[in-house]
CSV table of N, CA and C in Angstrom, one decimal:
chain,number,residue,atom,x,y,z
C,32,MET,N,-32.0,60.5,17.3
C,32,MET,CA,-32.8,59.2,16.5
C,32,MET,C,-32.2,58.0,16.5
C,33,ASP,N,-31.1,58.4,16.5
C,33,ASP,CA,-30.1,57.2,15.8
C,33,ASP,C,-29.8,56.3,17.1
C,34,ARG,N,-30.0,56.8,18.7
C,34,ARG,CA,-30.0,55.2,19.3
C,34,ARG,C,-30.5,54.8,19.2
C,35,ILE,N,-32.5,55.5,18.9
C,35,ILE,CA,-33.9,54.2,18.8
C,35,ILE,C,-33.8,53.4,18.2
C,36,GLU,N,-33.2,53.9,16.9
C,36,GLU,CA,-33.7,52.9,15.5
C,36,GLU,C,-32.3,51.8,15.8
C,37,SER,N,-30.9,52.8,16.5
C,37,SER,CA,-30.0,51.1,17.5
C,37,SER,C,-31.0,50.2,17.6
C,38,PHE,N,-31.8,50.9,19.1
C,38,PHE,CA,-32.3,50.0,19.8
C,38,PHE,C,-32.9,49.4,18.9
C,39,LEU,N,-33.9,49.6,18.0
C,39,LEU,CA,-35.4,49.2,17.8
C,39,LEU,C,-34.2,48.1,16.3
C,40,GLU,N,-33.2,48.1,15.8
C,40,GLU,CA,-33.0,46.9,14.8
C,40,GLU,C,-31.8,45.6,16.0
C,41,ARG,N,-31.4,46.3,17.0
C,41,ARG,CA,-30.6,44.9,18.2
C,41,ARG,C,-31.7,44.4,18.4
C,42,ARG,N,-32.9,44.9,18.5
C,42,ARG,CA,-33.8,43.9,19.7
C,42,ARG,C,-34.4,43.0,18.8
C,43,LYS,N,-34.2,41.6,19.7
C,43,LYS,CA,-34.4,40.1,19.1
C,43,LYS,C,-36.1,39.9,18.8
C,44,PRO,N,-36.4,39.4,17.8
C,44,PRO,CA,-37.5,39.0,17.3
C,44,PRO,C,-38.3,38.7,18.9
C,45,MET,N,-39.9,38.9,19.0
C,45,MET,CA,-39.9,37.6,20.3
C,45,MET,C,-40.6,36.5,19.8
C,46,ARG,N,-40.0,35.3,20.9
C,46,ARG,CA,-40.0,33.8,20.4
C,46,ARG,C,-41.6,33.4,20.0
C,47,LYS,N,-41.7,33.1,20.0
C,47,LYS,CA,-43.6,32.2,19.9
C,47,LYS,C,-43.8,31.3,21.3
C,48,THR,N,-42.3,30.6,22.5
C,48,THR,CA,-42.9,30.7,23.9
C,48,THR,C,-43.7,32.1,24.5
C,49,HIS,N,-42.4,32.9,23.9
C,49,HIS,CA,-42.8,34.4,25.0
C,49,HIS,C,-44.6,34.6,24.9
C,50,VAL,N,-44.5,34.9,23.7
C,50,VAL,CA,-45.8,34.9,23.2
C,50,VAL,C,-47.2,34.2,23.9
C,51,LEU,N,-47.4,33.0,23.8
C,51,LEU,CA,-47.9,32.3,24.4
C,51,LEU,C,-48.2,31.9,26.2
C,52,TYR,N,-46.8,32.4,26.8
C,52,TYR,CA,-46.5,32.5,28.4
C,52,TYR,C,-47.5,33.8,28.2
C,53,LEU,N,-46.7,34.8,27.0
C,53,LEU,CA,-47.8,36.1,27.9
C,53,LEU,C,-49.3,36.2,27.7
C,54,MET,N,-50.0,35.2,26.7
C,54,MET,CA,-51.2,34.7,26.7
C,54,MET,C,-51.8,33.9,27.9
C,55,PHE,N,-50.9,32.8,28.6
C,55,PHE,CA,-51.5,32.5,29.1
C,55,PHE,C,-51.4,33.0,30.6
C,56,LEU,N,-50.3,34.3,31.0
C,56,LEU,CA,-50.8,35.0,32.3
C,56,LEU,C,-51.7,36.4,32.1
C,57,GLY,N,-51.8,36.8,30.9
C,57,GLY,CA,-52.8,37.6,30.7
C,57,GLY,C,-54.7,36.6,31.1
C,58,GLY,N,-54.4,35.8,30.0
C,58,GLY,CA,-55.8,34.6,30.8
C,58,GLY,C,-55.8,34.7,32.1
C,59,LEU,N,-54.9,34.2,32.8
C,59,LEU,CA,-54.9,33.5,33.9
C,59,LEU,C,-55.4,35.1,35.2
C,60,PHE,N,-54.6,36.0,34.8
C,60,PHE,CA,-55.2,37.9,35.3
C,60,PHE,C,-56.9,38.0,34.9
C,61,LEU,N,-57.2,37.8,33.9
C,61,LEU,CA,-58.5,38.6,33.5
C,61,LEU,C,-59.5,36.3,34.6
C,62,MET,N,-58.8,35.5,34.5
C,62,MET,CA,-59.7,34.7,35.5
C,62,MET,C,-59.9,35.4,36.2
C,63,SER,N,-58.9,35.3,37.6
C,63,SER,CA,-58.4,35.6,38.6
C,63,SER,C,-60.3,37.1,39.0
C,64,CYS,N,-60.3,37.7,38.1
C,64,CYS,CA,-61.2,38.9,38.6
C,64,CYS,C,-62.9,38.5,38.3
C,65,ALA,N,-62.9,37.0,37.4
C,65,ALA,CA,-64.3,36.3,37.8
C,65,ALA,C,-64.8,36.1,39.3
C,66,GLY,N,-66.0,36.4,39.1
C,66,GLY,CA,-67.0,36.7,40.4
C,66,GLY,C,-67.1,35.0,40.5
C,67,GLY,N,-68.1,34.9,42.4
C,67,GLY,CA,-68.6,33.5,42.4
C,67,GLY,C,-69.5,34.1,42.6
C,68,PRO,N,-70.5,32.8,43.1
C,68,PRO,CA,-71.8,32.9,43.5
C,68,PRO,C,-72.2,33.6,45.1
C,69,ASN,N,-73.1,34.4,45.2
C,69,ASN,CA,-72.9,34.4,46.8
C,69,ASN,C,-74.1,33.3,47.4
C,70,ILE,N,-73.9,32.9,48.0
C,70,ILE,CA,-74.4,31.7,48.8
C,70,ILE,C,-75.4,32.5,50.2
C,71,ALA,N,-74.8,33.8,50.5
C,71,ALA,CA,-75.0,34.5,51.8
C,71,ALA,C,-75.9,35.4,50.7
C,72,ALA,N,-76.5,35.7,49.3
C,72,ALA,CA,-77.2,36.9,49.1
C,72,ALA,C,-78.8,36.4,49.4
C,73,HIS,N,-79.7,37.7,49.4
C,73,HIS,CA,-81.0,37.5,50.0
C,73,HIS,C,-81.4,36.5,51.5
C,74,THR,N,-80.0,37.0,52.4
C,74,THR,CA,-80.5,36.1,53.8
C,74,THR,C,-80.3,37.3,54.9
C,75,LEU,N,-81.1,37.2,55.6
C,75,LEU,CA,-80.6,38.0,56.9
C,75,LEU,C,-79.0,37.9,57.4
C,76,ASP,N,-78.9,39.1,57.6
C,76,ASP,CA,-77.8,38.6,58.9
C,76,ASP,C,-77.8,38.5,59.6
C,77,ALA,N,-77.0,38.3,60.9
C,77,ALA,CA,-77.5,38.0,62.4
C,77,ALA,C,-78.7,39.1,63.2
C,78,ASN,N,-78.5,40.0,63.1
C,78,ASN,CA,-79.7,41.4,63.2
C,78,ASN,C,-80.5,42.0,62.5
C,79,GLY,N,-81.4,40.6,61.5
C,79,GLY,CA,-82.2,40.2,60.8
C,79,GLY,C,-82.0,41.6,59.6
C,80,ASN,N,-80.9,42.6,59.6
C,80,ASN,CA,-81.2,43.0,58.2
C,80,ASN,C,-80.7,42.7,57.1
C,81,LEU,N,-80.9,43.6,56.1
C,81,LEU,CA,-81.0,43.0,54.3
C,81,LEU,C,-80.2,43.9,54.0
C,82,ALA,N,-79.1,44.4,53.3
C,82,ALA,CA,-78.1,45.9,52.5
C,82,ALA,C,-79.4,45.6,51.1
C,83,GLY,N,-79.7,46.9,51.4
C,83,GLY,CA,-80.3,47.2,49.5
C,83,GLY,C,-79.3,48.6,48.9
C,84,PHE,N,-80.1,49.0,48.4
C,84,PHE,CA,-80.0,49.6,47.3
C,84,PHE,C,-78.9,51.5,47.5
C,85,TRP,N,-79.3,51.4,49.4
C,85,TRP,CA,-78.5,53.4,49.1
C,85,TRP,C,-77.9,52.5,50.5
C,86,LEU,N,-77.7,51.3,51.3
C,86,LEU,CA,-76.1,50.8,51.7
C,86,LEU,C,-75.4,50.5,50.6
C,87,GLY,N,-75.8,49.9,49.6
C,87,GLY,CA,-74.8,49.6,49.0
C,87,GLY,C,-74.2,50.0,48.0
C,88,LEU,N,-74.8,51.8,48.5
C,88,LEU,CA,-74.3,53.0,47.0
C,88,LEU,C,-73.5,53.5,48.4
C,89,TRP,N,-73.6,53.9,49.9
C,89,TRP,CA,-73.1,53.9,51.1
C,89,TRP,C,-71.5,53.4,50.4
C,90,HIS,N,-71.8,51.6,50.6
C,90,HIS,CA,-70.1,51.2,50.8
C,90,HIS,C,-69.8,51.9,49.4
C,91,GLY,N,-69.9,51.4,48.6
C,91,GLY,CA,-69.8,51.7,47.2
C,91,GLY,C,-68.7,53.7,46.9
C,92,ILE,N,-69.3,54.7,48.0
C,92,ILE,CA,-68.8,55.1,48.3
C,92,ILE,C,-67.1,55.4,49.3
C,93,ILE,N,-67.6,54.4,50.3
C,93,ILE,CA,-67.0,54.3,51.0
C,93,ILE,C,-65.2,53.7,50.6
C,94,ALA,N,-65.6,52.5,49.2
C,94,ALA,CA,-65.1,51.9,49.5
C,94,ALA,C,-63.3,52.2,49.5
C,95,PRO,N,-62.9,52.8,49.2
C,95,PRO,CA,-60.9,53.0,49.2
C,95,PRO,C,-60.9,52.7,50.4
C,96,ILE,N,-61.3,53.3,51.1
C,96,ILE,CA,-60.7,53.4,53.4
C,96,ILE,C,-61.4,52.1,53.6
C,97,THR,N,-62.5,52.0,52.9
C,97,THR,CA,-62.7,49.4,53.4
C,97,THR,C,-61.9,49.4,53.2
C,98,LEU,N,-61.3,49.3,52.4
C,98,LEU,CA,-60.3,48.6,51.8
C,98,LEU,C,-58.9,48.1,52.3
C,99,VAL,N,-58.4,49.5,52.5
C,99,VAL,CA,-57.0,50.7,53.5
C,99,VAL,C,-57.4,49.1,54.3
C,100,ILE,N,-58.7,49.6,55.5
C,100,ILE,CA,-58.9,49.0,56.4
C,100,ILE,C,-59.0,47.8,56.5
C,101,SER,N,-59.7,47.2,55.6
C,101,SER,CA,-59.7,45.9,55.4
C,101,SER,C,-58.2,44.9,55.8
C,102,ILE,N,-57.3,45.9,55.4
C,102,ILE,CA,-55.7,45.5,55.3
C,102,ILE,C,-55.2,44.7,56.1
C,103,PHE,N,-55.4,45.4,57.4
C,103,PHE,CA,-55.1,45.0,58.5
C,103,PHE,C,-55.8,44.9,59.7
C,104,THR,N,-57.2,45.1,59.1
C,104,THR,CA,-58.2,43.4,60.0
C,104,THR,C,-59.4,43.2,59.9
C,105,ASN,N,-59.7,41.9,60.5
C,105,ASN,CA,-60.3,40.6,60.4
C,105,ASN,C,-62.1,41.2,60.1
C,106,SER,N,-62.1,42.1,61.1
C,106,SER,CA,-63.2,42.4,61.4
C,106,SER,C,-63.8,43.6,60.7
C,107,VAL,N,-63.3,44.1,58.9
C,107,VAL,CA,-64.2,44.9,57.7
C,107,VAL,C,-64.4,44.5,57.2
C,108,ASN,N,-65.2,43.9,55.9
C,108,ASN,CA,-65.2,43.9,54.7
C,108,ASN,C,-65.4,45.3,53.8
C,109,CYS,N,-64.6,44.7,52.6
C,109,CYS,CA,-65.0,45.6,52.3
C,109,CYS,C,-66.6,45.8,50.9
C,110,TYR,N,-67.7,44.8,51.0
C,110,TYR,CA,-68.6,44.2,50.3
C,110,TYR,C,-69.6,43.5,51.6
C,111,GLU,N,-71.0,43.6,51.5
C,111,GLU,CA,-71.5,42.9,52.3
C,111,GLU,C,-72.6,42.0,51.5
C,112,VAL,N,-72.0,40.7,51.9
C,112,VAL,CA,-72.2,39.5,51.7
C,112,VAL,C,-74.3,39.4,52.4
C,113,HIS,N,-75.0,39.6,52.6
C,113,HIS,CA,-75.6,40.3,53.2
C,113,HIS,C,-77.0,40.8,52.5
C,114,ASN,N,-77.3,40.8,51.0
C,114,ASN,CA,-77.3,41.6,50.4
C,114,ASN,C,-78.7,41.0,49.8
C,115,ASN,N,-78.8,41.8,49.0
C,115,ASN,CA,-80.4,42.0,48.3
C,115,ASN,C,-80.5,41.4,46.1
C,116,GLY,N,-79.4,41.8,46.8
C,116,GLY,CA,-79.2,40.7,45.1
C,116,GLY,C,-78.4,42.1,44.3
C,117,GLY,N,-78.9,42.6,43.6
C,117,GLY,CA,-78.5,43.7,42.4
C,117,GLY,C,-79.2,45.0,42.6
C,118,TRP,N,-79.7,45.3,43.6
C,118,TRP,CA,-80.0,46.7,43.8
C,118,TRP,C,-78.7,47.1,44.6
C,119,TYR,N,-78.6,45.7,45.3
C,119,TYR,CA,-77.1,46.4,46.4
C,119,TYR,C,-76.2,46.9,45.4
C,120,ASN,N,-75.6,45.9,44.3
C,120,ASN,CA,-74.7,45.6,43.7
C,120,ASN,C,-74.5,47.1,43.0
C,121,PHE,N,-76.1,47.5,42.4
C,121,PHE,CA,-76.4,49.3,41.9
C,121,PHE,C,-75.4,49.6,42.4
C,122,GLY,N,-76.2,49.8,43.8
C,122,GLY,CA,-76.0,50.9,44.5
C,122,GLY,C,-74.4,50.7,45.1
C,123,PHE,N,-74.3,50.1,45.0
C,123,PHE,CA,-72.3,49.7,44.8
C,123,PHE,C,-71.5,50.1,44.0
C,124,VAL,N,-72.0,49.6,42.5
C,124,VAL,CA,-71.7,50.5,41.6
C,124,VAL,C,-71.4,51.8,41.7
C,125,LEU,N,-72.5,52.6,41.4
C,125,LEU,CA,-73.0,53.6,40.8
C,125,LEU,C,-71.9,54.6,42.6
C,126,GLY,N,-72.0,53.8,43.4
C,126,GLY,CA,-71.4,54.6,44.7
C,126,GLY,C,-69.5,54.7,44.4
C,127,THR,N,-69.0,53.7,44.1
C,127,THR,CA,-67.5,53.7,43.6
C,127,THR,C,-67.8,54.9,41.9
C,128,GLY,N,-68.2,54.7,40.9
C,128,GLY,CA,-68.3,56.0,40.4
C,128,GLY,C,-68.5,57.2,40.2
C,129,VAL,N,-69.4,57.3,41.3
C,129,VAL,CA,-69.7,59.0,41.8
C,129,VAL,C,-68.0,59.3,42.9
C,130,GLU,N,-67.2,58.3,43.3
C,130,GLU,CA,-66.0,58.3,44.5
C,130,GLU,C,-65.7,58.7,43.4
C,131,PHE,N,-65.1,58.4,41.9
C,131,PHE,CA,-63.8,58.6,41.3
C,131,PHE,C,-64.5,59.3,39.4
C,132,GLY,N,-65.7,60.2,40.4
C,132,GLY,CA,-66.1,61.0,39.2
C,132,GLY,C,-67.3,60.6,38.5
C,133,ALA,N,-66.5,59.3,37.2
C,133,ALA,CA,-67.7,58.6,36.5
C,133,ALA,C,-68.2,59.4,35.5
C,134,GLY,N,-67.3,60.2,34.8
C,134,GLY,CA,-67.5,61.3,33.5
C,134,GLY,C,-68.2,62.3,33.6
C,135,TRP,N,-68.5,62.9,35.2
C,135,TRP,CA,-68.3,64.3,35.5
C,135,TRP,C,-68.2,64.7,34.0
C,136,SER,N,-67.0,64.7,34.3
C,136,SER,CA,-66.4,66.1,33.4
C,136,SER,C,-66.3,65.8,32.4
C,137,THR,N,-66.7,65.2,31.6
C,137,THR,CA,-67.6,65.9,30.3
C,137,THR,C,-69.4,65.7,30.3
C,138,VAL,N,-69.7,66.2,31.0
C,138,VAL,CA,-71.0,66.2,31.2
C,138,VAL,C,-70.7,68.2,31.5
C,139,TRP,N,-69.5,67.8,32.1
C,139,TRP,CA,-69.9,69.9,32.9
C,139,TRP,C,-68.2,70.1,31.7
C,140,ARG,N,-67.8,69.9,31.7
C,140,ARG,CA,-67.2,69.9,30.4
C,140,ARG,C,-67.1,71.1,29.2
C,141,LYS,N,-67.1,72.8,29.1
C,141,LYS,CA,-67.0,73.7,28.2
C,141,LYS,C,-66.4,73.5,27.3
C,142,ASP,N,-66.7,73.2,25.5
C,142,ASP,CA,-66.6,73.8,24.3
C,142,ASP,C,-65.4,74.6,24.1
């Protein structure tokens, strides 16, 4: 315990510039996650198909595998841009949640 207390006493207080720098980096990180408009939404792809809820659900389930494959090839994307909008997005988010449990542990947990 003495080692921890001595470390805390020797620690220099954080300067105002450090705090501003961390706030800038945090804001930059949050802005990088902001999505842009999808100009291909509600338009058919080359085969005349439009992705809907069920394809969004499937794409959400296989998203981790697709992400790894997309790193090594340019012919695979994680997200279908030719979709019907909200229903595809809902299926995609639901699919990613299904993959990772999405709170089912709290549903099936017995107290």
